[in-house]
Coordinates of C-alpha atoms in Angstrom, one line a residue:
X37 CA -4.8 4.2 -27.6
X38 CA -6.6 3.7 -24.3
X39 CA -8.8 7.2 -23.1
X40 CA -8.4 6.7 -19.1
X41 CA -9.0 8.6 -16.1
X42 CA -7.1 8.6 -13.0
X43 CA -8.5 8.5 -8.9
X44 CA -5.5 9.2 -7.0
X45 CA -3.2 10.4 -9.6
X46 CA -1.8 13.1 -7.4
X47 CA -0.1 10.4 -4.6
X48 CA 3.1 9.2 -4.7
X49 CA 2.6 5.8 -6.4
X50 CA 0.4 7.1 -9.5
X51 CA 1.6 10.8 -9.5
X52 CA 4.3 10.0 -11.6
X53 CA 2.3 8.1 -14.4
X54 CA 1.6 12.3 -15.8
X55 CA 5.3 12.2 -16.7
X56 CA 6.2 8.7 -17.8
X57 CA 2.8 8.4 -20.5
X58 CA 3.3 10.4 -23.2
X59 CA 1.9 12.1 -26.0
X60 CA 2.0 9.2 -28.3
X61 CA 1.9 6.3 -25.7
X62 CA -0.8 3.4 -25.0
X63 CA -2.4 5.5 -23.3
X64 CA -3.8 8.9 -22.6
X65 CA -5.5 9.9 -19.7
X66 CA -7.8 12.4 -20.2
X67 CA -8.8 13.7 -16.7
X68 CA -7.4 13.3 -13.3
X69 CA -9.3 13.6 -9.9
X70 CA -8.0 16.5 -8.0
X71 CA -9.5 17.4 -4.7
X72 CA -7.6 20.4 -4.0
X73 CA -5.1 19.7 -1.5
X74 CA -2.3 21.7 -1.4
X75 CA 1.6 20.5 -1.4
X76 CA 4.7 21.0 -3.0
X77 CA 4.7 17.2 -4.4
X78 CA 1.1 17.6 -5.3
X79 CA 1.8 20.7 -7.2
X80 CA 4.5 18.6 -9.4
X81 CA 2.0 15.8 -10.4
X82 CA -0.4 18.7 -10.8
X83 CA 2.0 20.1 -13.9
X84 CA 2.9 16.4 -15.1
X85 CA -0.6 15.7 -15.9
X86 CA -1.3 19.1 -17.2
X87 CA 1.8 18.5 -19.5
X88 CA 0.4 15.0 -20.5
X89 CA -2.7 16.8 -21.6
X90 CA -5.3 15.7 -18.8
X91 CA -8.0 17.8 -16.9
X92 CA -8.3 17.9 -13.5
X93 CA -11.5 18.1 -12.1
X94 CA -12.6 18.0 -8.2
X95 CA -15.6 15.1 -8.6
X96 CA -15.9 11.5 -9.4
X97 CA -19.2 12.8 -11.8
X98 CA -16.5 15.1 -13.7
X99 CA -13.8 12.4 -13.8
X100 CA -16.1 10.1 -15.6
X101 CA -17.4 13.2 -17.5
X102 CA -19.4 11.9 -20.9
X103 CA -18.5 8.6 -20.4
X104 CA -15.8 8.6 -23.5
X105 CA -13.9 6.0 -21.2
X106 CA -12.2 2.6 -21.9
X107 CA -11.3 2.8 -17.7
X108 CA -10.3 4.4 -14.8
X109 CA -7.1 3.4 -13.0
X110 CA -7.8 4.0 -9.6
X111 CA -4.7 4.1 -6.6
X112 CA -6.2 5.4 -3.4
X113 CA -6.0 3.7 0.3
X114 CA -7.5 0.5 1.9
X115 CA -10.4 -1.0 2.1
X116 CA -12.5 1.3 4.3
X117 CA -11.2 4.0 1.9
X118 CA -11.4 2.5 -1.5
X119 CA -15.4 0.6 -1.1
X120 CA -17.1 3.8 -1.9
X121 CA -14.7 5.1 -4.4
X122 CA -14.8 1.6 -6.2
X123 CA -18.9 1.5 -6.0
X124 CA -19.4 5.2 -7.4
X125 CA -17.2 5.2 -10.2
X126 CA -19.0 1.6 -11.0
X127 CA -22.4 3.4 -11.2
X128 CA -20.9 6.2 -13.3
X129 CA -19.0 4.1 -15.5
X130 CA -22.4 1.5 -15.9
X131 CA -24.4 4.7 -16.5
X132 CA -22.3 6.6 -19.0
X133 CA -20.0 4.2 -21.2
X134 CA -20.6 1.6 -24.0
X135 CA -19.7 -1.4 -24.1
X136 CA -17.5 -2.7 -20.9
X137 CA -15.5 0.1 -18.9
X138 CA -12.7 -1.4 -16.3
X139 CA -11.6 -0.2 -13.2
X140 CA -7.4 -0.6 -12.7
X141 CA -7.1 -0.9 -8.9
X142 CA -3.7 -0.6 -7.5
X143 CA -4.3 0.0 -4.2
X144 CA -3.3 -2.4 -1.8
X145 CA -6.5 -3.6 0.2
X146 CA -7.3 -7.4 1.5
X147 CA -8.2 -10.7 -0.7
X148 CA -11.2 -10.9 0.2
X149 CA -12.0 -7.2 -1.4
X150 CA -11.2 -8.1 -5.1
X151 CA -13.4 -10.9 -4.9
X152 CA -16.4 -8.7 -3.3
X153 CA -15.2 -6.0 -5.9
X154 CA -15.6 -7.8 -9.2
X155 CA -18.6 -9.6 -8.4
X156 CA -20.1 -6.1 -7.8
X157 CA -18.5 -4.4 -11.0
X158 CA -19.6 -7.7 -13.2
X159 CA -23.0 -7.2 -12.2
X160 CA -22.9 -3.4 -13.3
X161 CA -21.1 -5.0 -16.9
X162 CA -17.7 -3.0 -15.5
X163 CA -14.8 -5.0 -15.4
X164 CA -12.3 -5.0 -12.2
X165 CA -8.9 -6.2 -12.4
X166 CA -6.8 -5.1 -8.6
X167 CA -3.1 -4.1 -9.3
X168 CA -1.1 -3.6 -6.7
X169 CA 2.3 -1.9 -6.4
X170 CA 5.2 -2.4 -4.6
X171 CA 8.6 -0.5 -4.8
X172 CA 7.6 2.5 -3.0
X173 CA 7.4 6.4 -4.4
X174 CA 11.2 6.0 -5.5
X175 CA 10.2 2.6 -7.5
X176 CA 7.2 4.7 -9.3
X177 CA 9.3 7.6 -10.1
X178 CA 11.7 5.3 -12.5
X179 CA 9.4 3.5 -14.3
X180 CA 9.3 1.0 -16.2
X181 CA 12.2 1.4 -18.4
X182 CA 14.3 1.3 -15.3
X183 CA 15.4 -2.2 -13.5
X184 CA 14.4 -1.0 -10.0
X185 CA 11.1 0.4 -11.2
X186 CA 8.2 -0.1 -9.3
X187 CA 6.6 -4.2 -9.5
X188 CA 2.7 -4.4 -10.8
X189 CA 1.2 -7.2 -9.1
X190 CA -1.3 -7.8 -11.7
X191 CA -4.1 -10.7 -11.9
X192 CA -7.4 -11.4 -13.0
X193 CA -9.2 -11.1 -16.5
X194 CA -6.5 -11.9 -19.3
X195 CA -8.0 -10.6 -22.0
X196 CA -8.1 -7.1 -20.1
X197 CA -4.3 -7.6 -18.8
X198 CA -3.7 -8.3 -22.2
X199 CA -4.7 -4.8 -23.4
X200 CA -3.1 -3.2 -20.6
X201 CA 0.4 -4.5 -20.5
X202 CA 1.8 -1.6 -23.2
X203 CA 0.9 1.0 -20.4
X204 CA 1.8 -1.1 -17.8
X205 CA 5.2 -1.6 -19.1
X206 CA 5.8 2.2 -19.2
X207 CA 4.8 2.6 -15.6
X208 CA 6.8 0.1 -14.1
X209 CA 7.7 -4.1 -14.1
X210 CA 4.5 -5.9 -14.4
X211 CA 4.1 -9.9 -13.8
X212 CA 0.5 -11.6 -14.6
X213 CA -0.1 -13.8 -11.6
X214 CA -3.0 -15.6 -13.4
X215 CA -7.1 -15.1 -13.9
X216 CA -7.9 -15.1 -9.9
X217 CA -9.0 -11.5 -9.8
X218 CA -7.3 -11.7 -6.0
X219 CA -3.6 -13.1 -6.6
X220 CA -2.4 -9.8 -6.9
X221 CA -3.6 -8.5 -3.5
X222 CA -2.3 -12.1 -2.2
X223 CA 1.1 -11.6 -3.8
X224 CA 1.2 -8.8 -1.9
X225 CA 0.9 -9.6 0.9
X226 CA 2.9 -12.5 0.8
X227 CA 5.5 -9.8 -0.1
X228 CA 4.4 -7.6 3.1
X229 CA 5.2 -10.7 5.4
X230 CA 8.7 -10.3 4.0
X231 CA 8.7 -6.5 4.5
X232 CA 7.6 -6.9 8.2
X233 CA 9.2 -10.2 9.3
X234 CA 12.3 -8.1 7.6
X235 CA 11.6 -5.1 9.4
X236 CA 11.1 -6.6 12.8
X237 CA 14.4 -8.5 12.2
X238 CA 16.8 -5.7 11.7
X239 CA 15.5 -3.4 14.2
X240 CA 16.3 -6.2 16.8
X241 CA 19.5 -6.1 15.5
X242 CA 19.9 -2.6 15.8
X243 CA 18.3 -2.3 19.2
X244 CA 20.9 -5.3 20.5
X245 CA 23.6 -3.6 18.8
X246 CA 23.0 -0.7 20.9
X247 CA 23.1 -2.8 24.3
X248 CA 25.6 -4.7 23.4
X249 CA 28.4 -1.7 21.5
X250 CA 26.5 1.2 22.2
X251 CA 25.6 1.5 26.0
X252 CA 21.8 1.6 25.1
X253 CA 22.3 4.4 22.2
X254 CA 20.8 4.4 18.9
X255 CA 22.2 5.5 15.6
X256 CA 25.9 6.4 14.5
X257 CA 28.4 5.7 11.9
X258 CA 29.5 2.9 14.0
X259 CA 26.3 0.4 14.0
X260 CA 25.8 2.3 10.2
X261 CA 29.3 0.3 9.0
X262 CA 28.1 -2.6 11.5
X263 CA 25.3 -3.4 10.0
X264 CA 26.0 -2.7 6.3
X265 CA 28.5 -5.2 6.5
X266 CA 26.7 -7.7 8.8
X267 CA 24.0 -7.1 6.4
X268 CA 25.8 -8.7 3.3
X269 CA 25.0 -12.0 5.1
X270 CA 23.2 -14.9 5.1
X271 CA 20.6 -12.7 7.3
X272 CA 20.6 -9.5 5.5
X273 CA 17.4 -7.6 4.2
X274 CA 16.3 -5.0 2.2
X275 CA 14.7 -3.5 5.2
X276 CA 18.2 -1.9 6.1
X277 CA 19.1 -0.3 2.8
X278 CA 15.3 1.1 2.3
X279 CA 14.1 1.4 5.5
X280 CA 16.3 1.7 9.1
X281 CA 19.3 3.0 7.5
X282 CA 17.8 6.4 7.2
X283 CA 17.5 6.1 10.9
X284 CA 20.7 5.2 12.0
X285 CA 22.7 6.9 9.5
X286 CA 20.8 10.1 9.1
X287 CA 18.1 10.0 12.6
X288 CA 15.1 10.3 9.8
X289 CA 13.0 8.1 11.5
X290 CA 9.9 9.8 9.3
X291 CA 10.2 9.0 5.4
X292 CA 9.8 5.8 3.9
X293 CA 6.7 3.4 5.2
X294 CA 4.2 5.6 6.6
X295 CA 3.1 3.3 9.7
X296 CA -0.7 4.8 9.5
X297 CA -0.6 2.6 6.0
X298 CA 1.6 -0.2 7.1
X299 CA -0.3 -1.2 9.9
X300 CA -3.3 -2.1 8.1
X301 CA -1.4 -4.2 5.6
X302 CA -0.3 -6.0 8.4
X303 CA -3.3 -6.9 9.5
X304 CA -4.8 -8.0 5.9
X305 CA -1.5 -10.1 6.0
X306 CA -2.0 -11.8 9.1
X307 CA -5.9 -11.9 8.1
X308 CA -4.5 -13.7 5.1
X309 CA -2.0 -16.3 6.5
X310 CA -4.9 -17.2 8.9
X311 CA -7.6 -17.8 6.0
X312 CA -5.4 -19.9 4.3
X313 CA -4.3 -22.3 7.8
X314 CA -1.2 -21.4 8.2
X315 CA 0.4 -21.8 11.8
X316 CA 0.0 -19.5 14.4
X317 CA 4.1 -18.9 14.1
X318 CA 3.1 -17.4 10.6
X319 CA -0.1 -15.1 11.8
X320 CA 1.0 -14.3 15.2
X321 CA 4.6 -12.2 14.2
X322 CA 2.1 -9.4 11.6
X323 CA -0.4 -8.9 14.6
X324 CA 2.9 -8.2 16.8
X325 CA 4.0 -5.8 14.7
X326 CA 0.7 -4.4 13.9
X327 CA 0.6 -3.8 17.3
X328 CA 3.8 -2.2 17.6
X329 CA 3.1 0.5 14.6
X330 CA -0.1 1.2 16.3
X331 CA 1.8 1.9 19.7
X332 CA 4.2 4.1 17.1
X333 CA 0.9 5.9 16.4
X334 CA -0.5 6.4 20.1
X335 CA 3.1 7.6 20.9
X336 CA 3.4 10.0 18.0
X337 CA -0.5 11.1 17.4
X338 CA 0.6 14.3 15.4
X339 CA 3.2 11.9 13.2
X340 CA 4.7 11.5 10.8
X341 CA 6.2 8.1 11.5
X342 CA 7.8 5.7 9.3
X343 CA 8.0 1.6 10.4
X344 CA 11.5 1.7 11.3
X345 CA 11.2 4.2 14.2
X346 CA 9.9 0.9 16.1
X347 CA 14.1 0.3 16.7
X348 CA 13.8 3.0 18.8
X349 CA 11.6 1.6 21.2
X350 CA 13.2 -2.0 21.7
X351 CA 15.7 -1.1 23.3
X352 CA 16.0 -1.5 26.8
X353 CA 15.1 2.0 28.7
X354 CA 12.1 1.9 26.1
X355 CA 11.0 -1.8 26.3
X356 CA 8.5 -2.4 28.9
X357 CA 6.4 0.4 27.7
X358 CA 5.9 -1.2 24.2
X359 CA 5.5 -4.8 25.9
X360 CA 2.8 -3.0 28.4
X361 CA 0.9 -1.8 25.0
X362 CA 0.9 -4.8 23.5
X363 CA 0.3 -7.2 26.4
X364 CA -2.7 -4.7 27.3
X365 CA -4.4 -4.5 23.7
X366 CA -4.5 -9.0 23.4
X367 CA -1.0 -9.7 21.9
X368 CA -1.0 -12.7 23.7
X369 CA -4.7 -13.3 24.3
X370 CA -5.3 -17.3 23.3
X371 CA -6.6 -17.4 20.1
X372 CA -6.0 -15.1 16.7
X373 CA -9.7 -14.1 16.3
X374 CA -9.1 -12.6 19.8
X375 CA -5.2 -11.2 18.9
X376 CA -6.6 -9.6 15.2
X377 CA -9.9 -8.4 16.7
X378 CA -7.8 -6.5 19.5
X379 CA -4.9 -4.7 17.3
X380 CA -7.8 -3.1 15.1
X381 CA -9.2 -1.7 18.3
X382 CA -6.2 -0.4 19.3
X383 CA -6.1 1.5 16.4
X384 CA -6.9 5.1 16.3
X385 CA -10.5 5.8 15.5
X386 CA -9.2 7.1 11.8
X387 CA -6.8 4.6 10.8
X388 CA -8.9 1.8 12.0
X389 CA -11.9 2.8 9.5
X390 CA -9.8 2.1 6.5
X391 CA -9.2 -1.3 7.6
X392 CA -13.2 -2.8 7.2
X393 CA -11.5 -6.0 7.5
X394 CA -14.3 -8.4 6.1
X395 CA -15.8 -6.9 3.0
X396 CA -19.0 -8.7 1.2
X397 CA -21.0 -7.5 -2.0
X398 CA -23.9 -5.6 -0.3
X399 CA -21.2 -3.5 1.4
X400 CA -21.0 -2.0 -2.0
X401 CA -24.5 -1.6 -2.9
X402 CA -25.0 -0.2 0.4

């Protein structure tokens, strides 16, 4: 049985893990970072992991504790948030355990990270393997004995995906992308260009809907039966039925994708599509809508905001105000260094330090 430790165990992607590991699982985690903030949600994970068995302790020295460790799964933020997190635990875990400790990843941070990561973690004999998830907090709270459990994006070492499938399989779906320690974080991404060409899609159909049927007015059972039949098409997307539903059907336009986290992964997907030479037709539609959720987060400073609130301000008597931020902050400046230099500046001071967009080696032995 693996002996792990969990960073981040109280958000809505790992939280869950305290209920669906059990006693006599493939794994038991045997402390949990906890730093004390407070929440109804928080509180639940809190007794989930209690109930599992694990401690929870308010530093990253406790949560490595002796060093009785195979790993520590960690599931925090982007890049900016994660570099420090990632280079601590790898001192602790170098320092205290035998043989060779692994860190689980499952945030979602850039390509370019992983690489930067294991290189660091291999020279500290740790081994680093990034996981991402995607399904959202609904996909995580099913599992993996459910079919629309959350999807493990896993990749890198074999050997070490190899002993972590049997706990992987009980969290959610996982698929082994091969030994690149970064195809994970690519896949993705790939997946967020799908999410956000999606989401961009459907709320121009929603915000033409309006001119067209609904004298400029959003929401309504009407455009609600419109578009989930219109949506059984040839066009459709999940990004109705998870996403701008709840707006039109129910005017929640503040659950589901939290922009201040989408709009970084839509920069380290346009970052991506650009490193690999793809066309500016593929780069150019993330940076629009990465500027569009930063708008959503100038408009709405005190939030929260999900990504599908952008339907709101296509249409027409709300148009030229998100065309002015975006034509002011280089959506249409000549070249992409220029377009994906000027969306992270547009950002708000705190969500553009998690991005740290270009991540090398010394950043973590900095």
């Amino acid at each position: 049985m693996l002996r792990l430790a969990y960073v981040g165990g109280l958000g809505l992607m790992a939280g869950p893990a305290g209920t669906h590991l059990k006693a006599d699982g493939p794994a038991k985690v045997v402390r949990v970072h906890d730093r004390g903030t407070p929440g109804e949600q928080k509180e639940t994970f809190r007794d989930g992991w209690r109930s599992h068995g694990a401690e929870l302790v308010g530093t990253f020295d406790a949560t490595v504790g002796d060093g009785q460790l195979d790993g520590v799964v960690v599931c925090c933020g982007k890049n900016g948030d994660d570099l420090d997190i990632i280079a601590e635990l790898t001192q602790l875990l170098h320092e205290r355990c035998s043989g060779q400790p692994f860190i689980v990843h499952m945030s979602t941070v850039s390509a370019g990270f992983t690489v930067s990561a294991e290189t660091y973690c291999k020279q500290h004999n740790v081994g680093y393997v990034n996981y991402p998830l995607t399904g959202g907090p609904l996909g995580a709270q099913l599992g993996g004995g459910h079919p629309n459990g959350m999807l493990i994006l896993a990749s890198g070492d074999n050997d070490l995906y190899t002993q972590l499938e049997p706990t992987l399989l009980v969290l959610g779906r996982p698929k082994y992308y091969g030994e690149s320690v970064s195809a994970g974080a690519e896949t993705k991404l790939i997946g967020q260009h799908l999410v956000f060409n999606g989401c961009t899609g459907i709320c121009t159909g929603a915000a033409l809907y309006a001119e067209c049927f609904a004298d400029g007015a959003m929401g309504g059972p009407q455009q609600s039966e419109y578009f989930d039949f219109l949506n059984g098409g040839a066009g459709g997307t999940r990004q109705w039925d998870v996403a701008l539903s709840k707006g039109v059907k129910d005017a929640d336009w503040n659950s589901g994708f939290m922009v201040h986290h989408a709009v970084v992964d839509a920069i380290y997907a346009a970052k991506l599509a650009q490193e690999k030479g793809l066309p500016r037709l593929s780069v150019q539609p993330m940076i629009n809508i990465a500027l569009a959720f930063s708008f959503l987060l100038q408009k709405f400073p005190d939030g929260p905001v999900a990504t599908h609130a952008i339907a709101r301000e296509m249409i027409a008597n709300a148009s030229q105000e998100l065309d002015g931020f975006m034509t002011a902050n280089g959506a249409y400046a000549p070249d992409i260094d220029t377009c994906l230099s000027s969306a992270i500046a547009s950002l708000p001071p705190s969500v553009q330090e998690t991005v740290l967009l270009d991540v090398s080696v010394s950043n973590f032995a900095a």
